[in-house]
Short mmCIF file of C-alpha atoms and ligand atoms in Angstrom, two decimals:
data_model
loop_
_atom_site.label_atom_id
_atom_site.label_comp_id
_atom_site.label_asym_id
_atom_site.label_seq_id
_atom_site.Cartn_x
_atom_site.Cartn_y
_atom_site.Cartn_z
CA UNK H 566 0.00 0.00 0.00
CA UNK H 567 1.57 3.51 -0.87
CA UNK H 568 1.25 6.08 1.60
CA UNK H 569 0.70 9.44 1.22
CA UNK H 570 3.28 11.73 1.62
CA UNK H 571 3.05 14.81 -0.56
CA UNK H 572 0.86 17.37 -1.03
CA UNK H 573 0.49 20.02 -3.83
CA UNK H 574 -0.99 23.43 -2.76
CA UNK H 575 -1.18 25.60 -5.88
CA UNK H 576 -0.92 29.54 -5.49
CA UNK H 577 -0.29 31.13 -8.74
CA UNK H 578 -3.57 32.73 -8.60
CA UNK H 579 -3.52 36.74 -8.78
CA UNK H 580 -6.76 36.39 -6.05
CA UNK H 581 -8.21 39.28 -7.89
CA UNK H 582 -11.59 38.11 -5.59
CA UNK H 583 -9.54 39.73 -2.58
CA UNK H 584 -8.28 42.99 -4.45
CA UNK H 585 -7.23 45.63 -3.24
CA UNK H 586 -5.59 44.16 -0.17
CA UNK H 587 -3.88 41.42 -2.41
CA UNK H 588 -2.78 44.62 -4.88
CA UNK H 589 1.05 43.51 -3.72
CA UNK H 590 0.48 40.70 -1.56
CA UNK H 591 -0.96 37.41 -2.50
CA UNK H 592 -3.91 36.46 -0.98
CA UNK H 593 -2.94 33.31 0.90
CA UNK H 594 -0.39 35.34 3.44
CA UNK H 595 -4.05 37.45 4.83
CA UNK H 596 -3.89 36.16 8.38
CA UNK H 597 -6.14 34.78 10.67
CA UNK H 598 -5.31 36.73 13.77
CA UNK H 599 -1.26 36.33 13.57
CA UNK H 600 -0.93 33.20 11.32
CA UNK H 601 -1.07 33.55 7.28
CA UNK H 602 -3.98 31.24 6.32
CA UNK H 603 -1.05 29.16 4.23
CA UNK H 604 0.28 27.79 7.56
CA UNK H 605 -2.94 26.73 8.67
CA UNK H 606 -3.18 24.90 5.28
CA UNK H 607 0.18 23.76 5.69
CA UNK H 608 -0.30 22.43 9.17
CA UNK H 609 -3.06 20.52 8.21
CA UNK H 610 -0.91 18.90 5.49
CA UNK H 611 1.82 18.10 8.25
CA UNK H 612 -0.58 17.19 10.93
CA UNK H 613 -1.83 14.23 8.06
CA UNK H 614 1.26 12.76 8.07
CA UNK H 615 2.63 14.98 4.75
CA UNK H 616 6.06 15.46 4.66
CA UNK H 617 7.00 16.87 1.63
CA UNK H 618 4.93 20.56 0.45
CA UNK H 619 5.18 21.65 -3.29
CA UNK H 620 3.66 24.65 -3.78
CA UNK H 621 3.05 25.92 -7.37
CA UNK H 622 3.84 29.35 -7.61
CA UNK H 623 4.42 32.74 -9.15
CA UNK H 624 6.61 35.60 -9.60
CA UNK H 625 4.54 37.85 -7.44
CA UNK H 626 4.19 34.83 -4.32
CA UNK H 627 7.74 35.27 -3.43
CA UNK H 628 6.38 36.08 0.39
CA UNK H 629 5.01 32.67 0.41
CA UNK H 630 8.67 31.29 -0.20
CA UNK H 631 9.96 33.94 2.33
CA UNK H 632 7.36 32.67 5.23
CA UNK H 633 8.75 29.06 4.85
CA UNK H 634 12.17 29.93 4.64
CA UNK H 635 14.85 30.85 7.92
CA UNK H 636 15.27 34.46 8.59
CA UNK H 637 18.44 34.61 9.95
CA UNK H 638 18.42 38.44 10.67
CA UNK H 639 14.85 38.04 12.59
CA UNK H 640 16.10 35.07 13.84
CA UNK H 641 19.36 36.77 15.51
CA UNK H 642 17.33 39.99 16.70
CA UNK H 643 15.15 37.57 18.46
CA UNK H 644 18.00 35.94 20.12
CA UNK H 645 19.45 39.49 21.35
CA UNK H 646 16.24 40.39 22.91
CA UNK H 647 15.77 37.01 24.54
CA UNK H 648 12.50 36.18 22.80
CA UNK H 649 12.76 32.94 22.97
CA UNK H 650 9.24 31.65 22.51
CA UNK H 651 8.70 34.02 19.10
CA UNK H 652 12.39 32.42 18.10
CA UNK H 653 11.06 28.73 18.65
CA UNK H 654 7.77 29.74 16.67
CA UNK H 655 9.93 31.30 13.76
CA UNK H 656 12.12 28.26 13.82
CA UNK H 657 9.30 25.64 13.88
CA UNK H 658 7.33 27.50 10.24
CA UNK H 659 10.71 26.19 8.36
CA UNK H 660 11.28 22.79 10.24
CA UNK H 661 7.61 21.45 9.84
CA UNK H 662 8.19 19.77 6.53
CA UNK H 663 10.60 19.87 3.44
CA UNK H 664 9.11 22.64 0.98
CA UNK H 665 9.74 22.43 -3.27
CA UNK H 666 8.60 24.97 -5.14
CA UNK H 667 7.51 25.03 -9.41
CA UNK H 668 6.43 28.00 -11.59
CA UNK H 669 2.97 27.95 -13.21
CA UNK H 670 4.26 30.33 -16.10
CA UNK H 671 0.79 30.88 -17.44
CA UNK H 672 -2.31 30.98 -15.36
CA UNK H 673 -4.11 27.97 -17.19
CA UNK H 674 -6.33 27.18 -14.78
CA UNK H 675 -6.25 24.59 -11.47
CA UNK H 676 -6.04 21.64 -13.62
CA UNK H 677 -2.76 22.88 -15.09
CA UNK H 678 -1.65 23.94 -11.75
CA UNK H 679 -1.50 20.29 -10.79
CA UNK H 680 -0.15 19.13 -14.38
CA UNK H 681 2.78 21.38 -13.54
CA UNK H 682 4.06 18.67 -10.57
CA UNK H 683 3.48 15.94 -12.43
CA UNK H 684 7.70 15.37 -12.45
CA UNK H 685 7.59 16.56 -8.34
CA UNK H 686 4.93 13.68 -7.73
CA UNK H 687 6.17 10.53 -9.55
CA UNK H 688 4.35 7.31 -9.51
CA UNK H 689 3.38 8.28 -5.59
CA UNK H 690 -0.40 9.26 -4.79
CA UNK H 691 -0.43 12.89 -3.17
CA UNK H 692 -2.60 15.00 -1.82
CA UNK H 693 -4.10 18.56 -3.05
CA UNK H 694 -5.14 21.35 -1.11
CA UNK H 695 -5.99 24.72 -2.20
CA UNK H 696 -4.98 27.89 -0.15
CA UNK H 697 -7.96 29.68 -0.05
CA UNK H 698 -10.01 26.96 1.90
CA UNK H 699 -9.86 26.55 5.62
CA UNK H 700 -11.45 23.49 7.78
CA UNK H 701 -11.14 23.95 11.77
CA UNK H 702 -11.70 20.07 12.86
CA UNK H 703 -10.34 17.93 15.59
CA UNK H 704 -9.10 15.67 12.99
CA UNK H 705 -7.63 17.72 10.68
CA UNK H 706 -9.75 16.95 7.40
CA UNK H 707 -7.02 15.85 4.91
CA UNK H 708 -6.32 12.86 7.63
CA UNK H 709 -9.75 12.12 7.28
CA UNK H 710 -9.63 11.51 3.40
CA UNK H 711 -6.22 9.83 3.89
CA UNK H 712 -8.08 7.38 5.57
CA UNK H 713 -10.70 6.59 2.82
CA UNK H 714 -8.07 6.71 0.50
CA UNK H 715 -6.26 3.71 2.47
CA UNK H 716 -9.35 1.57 2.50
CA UNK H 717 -10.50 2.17 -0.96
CA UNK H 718 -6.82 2.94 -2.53
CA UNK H 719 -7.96 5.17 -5.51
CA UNK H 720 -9.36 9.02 -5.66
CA UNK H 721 -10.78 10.61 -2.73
CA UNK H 722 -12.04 14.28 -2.39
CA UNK H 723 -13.40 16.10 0.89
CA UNK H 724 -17.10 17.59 0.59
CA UNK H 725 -19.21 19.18 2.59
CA UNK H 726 -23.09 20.54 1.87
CA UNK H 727 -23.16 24.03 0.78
CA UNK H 728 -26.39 25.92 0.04
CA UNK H 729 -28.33 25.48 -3.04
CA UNK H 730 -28.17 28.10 -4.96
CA UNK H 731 -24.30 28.11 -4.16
CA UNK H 732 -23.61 25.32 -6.45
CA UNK H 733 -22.21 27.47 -8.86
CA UNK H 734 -19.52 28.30 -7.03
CA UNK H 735 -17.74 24.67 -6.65
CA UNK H 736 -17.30 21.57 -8.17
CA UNK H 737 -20.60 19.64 -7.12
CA UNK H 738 -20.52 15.78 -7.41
CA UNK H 739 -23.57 13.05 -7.90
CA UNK H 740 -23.06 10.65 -4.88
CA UNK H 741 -23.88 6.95 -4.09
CA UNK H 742 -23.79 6.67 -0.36
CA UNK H 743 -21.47 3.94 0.86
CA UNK H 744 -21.85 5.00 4.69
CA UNK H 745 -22.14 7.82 7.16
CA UNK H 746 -18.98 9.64 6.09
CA UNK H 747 -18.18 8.22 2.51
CA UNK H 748 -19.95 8.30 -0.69
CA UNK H 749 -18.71 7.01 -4.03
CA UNK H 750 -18.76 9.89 -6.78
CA UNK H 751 -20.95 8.69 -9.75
CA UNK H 752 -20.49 12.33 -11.92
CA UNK H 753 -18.73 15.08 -11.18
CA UNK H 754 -19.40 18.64 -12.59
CA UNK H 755 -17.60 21.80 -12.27
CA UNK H 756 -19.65 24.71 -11.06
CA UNK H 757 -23.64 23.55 -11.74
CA UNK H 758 -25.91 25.82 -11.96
CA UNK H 759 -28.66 25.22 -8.97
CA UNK H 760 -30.85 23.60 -11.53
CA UNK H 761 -27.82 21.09 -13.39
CA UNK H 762 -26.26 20.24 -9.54
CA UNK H 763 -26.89 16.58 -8.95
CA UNK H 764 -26.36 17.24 -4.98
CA UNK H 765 -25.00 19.95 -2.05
CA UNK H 766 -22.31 18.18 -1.58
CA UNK H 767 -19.38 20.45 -2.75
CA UNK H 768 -15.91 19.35 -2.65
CA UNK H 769 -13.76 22.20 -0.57
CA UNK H 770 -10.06 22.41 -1.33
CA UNK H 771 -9.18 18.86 -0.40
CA UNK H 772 -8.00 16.13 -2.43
CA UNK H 773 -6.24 12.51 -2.36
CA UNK H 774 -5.14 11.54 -5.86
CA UNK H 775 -3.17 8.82 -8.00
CA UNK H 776 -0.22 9.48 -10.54
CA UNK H 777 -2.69 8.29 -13.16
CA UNK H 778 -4.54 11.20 -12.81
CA UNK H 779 -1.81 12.99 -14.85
CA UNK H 780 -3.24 11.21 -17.96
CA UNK H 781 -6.32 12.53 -17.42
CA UNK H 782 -4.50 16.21 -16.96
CA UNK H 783 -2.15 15.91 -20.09
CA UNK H 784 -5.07 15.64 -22.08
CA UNK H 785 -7.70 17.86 -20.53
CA UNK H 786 -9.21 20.66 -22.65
CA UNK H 787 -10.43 23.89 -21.47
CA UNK H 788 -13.45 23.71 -19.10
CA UNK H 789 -15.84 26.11 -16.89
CA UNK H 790 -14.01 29.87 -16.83
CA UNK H 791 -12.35 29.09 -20.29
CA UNK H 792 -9.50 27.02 -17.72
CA UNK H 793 -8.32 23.24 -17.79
CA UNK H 794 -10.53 22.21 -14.86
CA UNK H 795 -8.74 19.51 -12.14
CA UNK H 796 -12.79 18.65 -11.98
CA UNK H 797 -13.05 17.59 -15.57
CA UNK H 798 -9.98 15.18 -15.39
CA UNK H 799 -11.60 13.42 -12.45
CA UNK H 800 -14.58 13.15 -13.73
CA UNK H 801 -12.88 10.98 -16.62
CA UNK H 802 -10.81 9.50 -14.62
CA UNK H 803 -13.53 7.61 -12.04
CA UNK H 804 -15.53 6.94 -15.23
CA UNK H 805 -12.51 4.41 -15.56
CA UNK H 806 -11.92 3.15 -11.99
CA UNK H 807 -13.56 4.89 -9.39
CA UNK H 808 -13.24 7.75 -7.14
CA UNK H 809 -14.60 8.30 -3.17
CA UNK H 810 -15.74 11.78 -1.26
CA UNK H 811 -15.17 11.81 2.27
CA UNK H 812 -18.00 14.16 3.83
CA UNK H 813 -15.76 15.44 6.57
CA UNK H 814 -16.44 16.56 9.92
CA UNK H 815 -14.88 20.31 10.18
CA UNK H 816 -16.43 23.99 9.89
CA UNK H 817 -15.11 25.32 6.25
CA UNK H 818 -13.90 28.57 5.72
CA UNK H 819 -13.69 30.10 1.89
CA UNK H 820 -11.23 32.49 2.53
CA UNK H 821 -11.40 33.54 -0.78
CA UNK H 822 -14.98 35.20 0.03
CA UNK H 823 -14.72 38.38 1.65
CA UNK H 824 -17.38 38.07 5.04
CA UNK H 825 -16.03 34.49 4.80
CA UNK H 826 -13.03 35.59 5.84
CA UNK H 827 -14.10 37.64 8.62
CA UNK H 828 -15.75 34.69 10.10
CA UNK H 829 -12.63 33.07 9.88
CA UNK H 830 -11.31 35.55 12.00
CA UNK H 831 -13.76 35.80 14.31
CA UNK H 832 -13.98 31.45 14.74
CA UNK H 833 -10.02 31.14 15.22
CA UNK H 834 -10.15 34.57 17.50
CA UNK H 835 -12.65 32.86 20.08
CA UNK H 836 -10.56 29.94 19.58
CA UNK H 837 -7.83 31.29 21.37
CA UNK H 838 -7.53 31.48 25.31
CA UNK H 839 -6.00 35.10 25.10
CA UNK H 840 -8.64 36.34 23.58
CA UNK H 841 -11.80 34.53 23.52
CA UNK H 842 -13.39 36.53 26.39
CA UNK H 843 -12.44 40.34 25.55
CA UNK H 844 -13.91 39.18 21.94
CA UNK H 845 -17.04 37.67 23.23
CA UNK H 846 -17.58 41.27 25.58
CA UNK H 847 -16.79 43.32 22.80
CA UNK H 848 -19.17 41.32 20.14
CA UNK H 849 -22.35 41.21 22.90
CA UNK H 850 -21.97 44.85 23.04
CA UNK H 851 -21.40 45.83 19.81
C1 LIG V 1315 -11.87 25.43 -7.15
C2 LIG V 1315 -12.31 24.10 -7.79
C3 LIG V 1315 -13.74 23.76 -7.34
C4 LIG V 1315 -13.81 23.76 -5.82
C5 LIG V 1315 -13.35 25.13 -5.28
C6 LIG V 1315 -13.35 25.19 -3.77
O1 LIG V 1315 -12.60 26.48 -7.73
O2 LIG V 1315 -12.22 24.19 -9.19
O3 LIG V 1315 -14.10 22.49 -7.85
O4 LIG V 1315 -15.11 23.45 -5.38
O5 LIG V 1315 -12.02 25.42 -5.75
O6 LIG V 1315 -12.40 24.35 -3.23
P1 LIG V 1315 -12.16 28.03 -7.55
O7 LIG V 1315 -12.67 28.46 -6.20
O8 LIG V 1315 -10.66 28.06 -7.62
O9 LIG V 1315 -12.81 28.77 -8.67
#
């Protein structure tokens, strides 16, 4: 059985959705309280059991580089002051796992994100997860589709119900229950209209996939948005063998979605013992 051991987090978008505060920043270092929203991502990865991050980047994500990188002058500073427990946090972002990093020189779309680590992967399967989607659980959510992807050893993507009439926003798949947490995926369609979306269940930035997929991906034409859709290769792909959502237990976060965001903030604010009950005052009285 091959384990799991890589994930691919693409960030090459411009996250034009978030403009202007990602005018000169990219989107995915916006934090939640004091941590970018890419280490929470990232954390999730490590706290799966992934040990190796690839992120697929672009000229203007150099900060994302930078965060998982030493700082030696910070680093020193630190030292001199005696800060010791902000120098063990700095030192801790660069030791959690070993980080790779590829260009996507044209912004093709997600599919073609992926397509671009295709040498990074190998014959291994890997893991996706995509930096603008957040999931606070006890067990972090990409351990939970690890786990269907060990029993069932082929595709696995995490879901979660989403409104109606918010179909449009995700890729929405046709399920065949299996039990309380898994469902097999019969079709799989890219951002349904409320009337063409075959369920709620909408997959969320979380993915388990084989190296065959990259067949799929080589070959993929251009889908929904005009882009080469990682949806539309899957959808082949378990048309051929099969393919597995795991509805995970975790609150989602699209961090790509303004108020979403802020509720972000607000859930990993009261999360925190420093602050949870100044927050709560402030919010009752507000
Ligand atoms: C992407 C995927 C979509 C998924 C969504 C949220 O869309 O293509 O299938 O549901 O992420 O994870 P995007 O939000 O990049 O347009």
């Amino acid at each position: 059985m091959k384990k799991v051991r890589k994930v691919v987090i693409p960030v090459a978008g411009l996250g034009t959705r978030f403009l202007p505060a990602t005018k000169a920043q990219p989107k995915e270092m916006l934090p939640l309280v004091d941590k970018p929203i890419i280490q929470y991502i990232v954390e999730e990865a490590v706290a799966s059991g992934i040990d190796e991050v690839i992120f697929v980047t672009s000229s203007t994500k150099r900060a994302i580089e930078d965060h998982f990188d030493r700082n030696f002058e910070l680093e020193y500073r630190l030292r001199q002051k005696g800060k010791r427990e902000q120098l063990s946090e700095i030192y801790t972002i660069s030791d959690m796992a070993k980080f790779i990093y590829t260009r996507q020189k044209t912004p093709k779309g997600l599919g073609h994100a992926i397509w671009t680590a295709k040498e990074l992967i190998g014959d291994e399967p890997f893991a996706v997860m995509l930096g603008d989607d957040v999931i606070d659980s006890k067990t972090p959510a990409l351990k939970q589709l690890i786990k269907v992807f060990d029993k069932y050893q082929d595709i696995v993507v995490g879901v979660t119900k989403v409104a109606k009439k918010d179909t449009g926003k995700y890729g929405i798949i046709d399920p065949v229950p299996i039990d309380e947490n898994t469902v097999e995926i019969k079709r799989f369609i890219e951002k349904p209209s409320p009337a063409k979306a075959p369920s709620n269940l909408a997959v969320t930035g979380r993915y388990v996939l084989t190296s065959e997929i990259f067949d799929y991906l080589g070959k993929q034409k251009k889908g929904a948005g005009g882009e080469i859709q990682l949806t539309d290769a899957i959808a082949k792909y378990i048309k051929k063998r099969a393919g597995y959502a795991c509805i995970y237990k975790g609150d989602y976060y699209d961090c790509g979605n303004k108020l979403e965001y802020v509720k972000a903030i607000v859930n990993y604010t009261l999360k925190r013992k420093d602050f949870r009950a100044p927050l709560k005052k402030y919010l009752k009285n507000l």
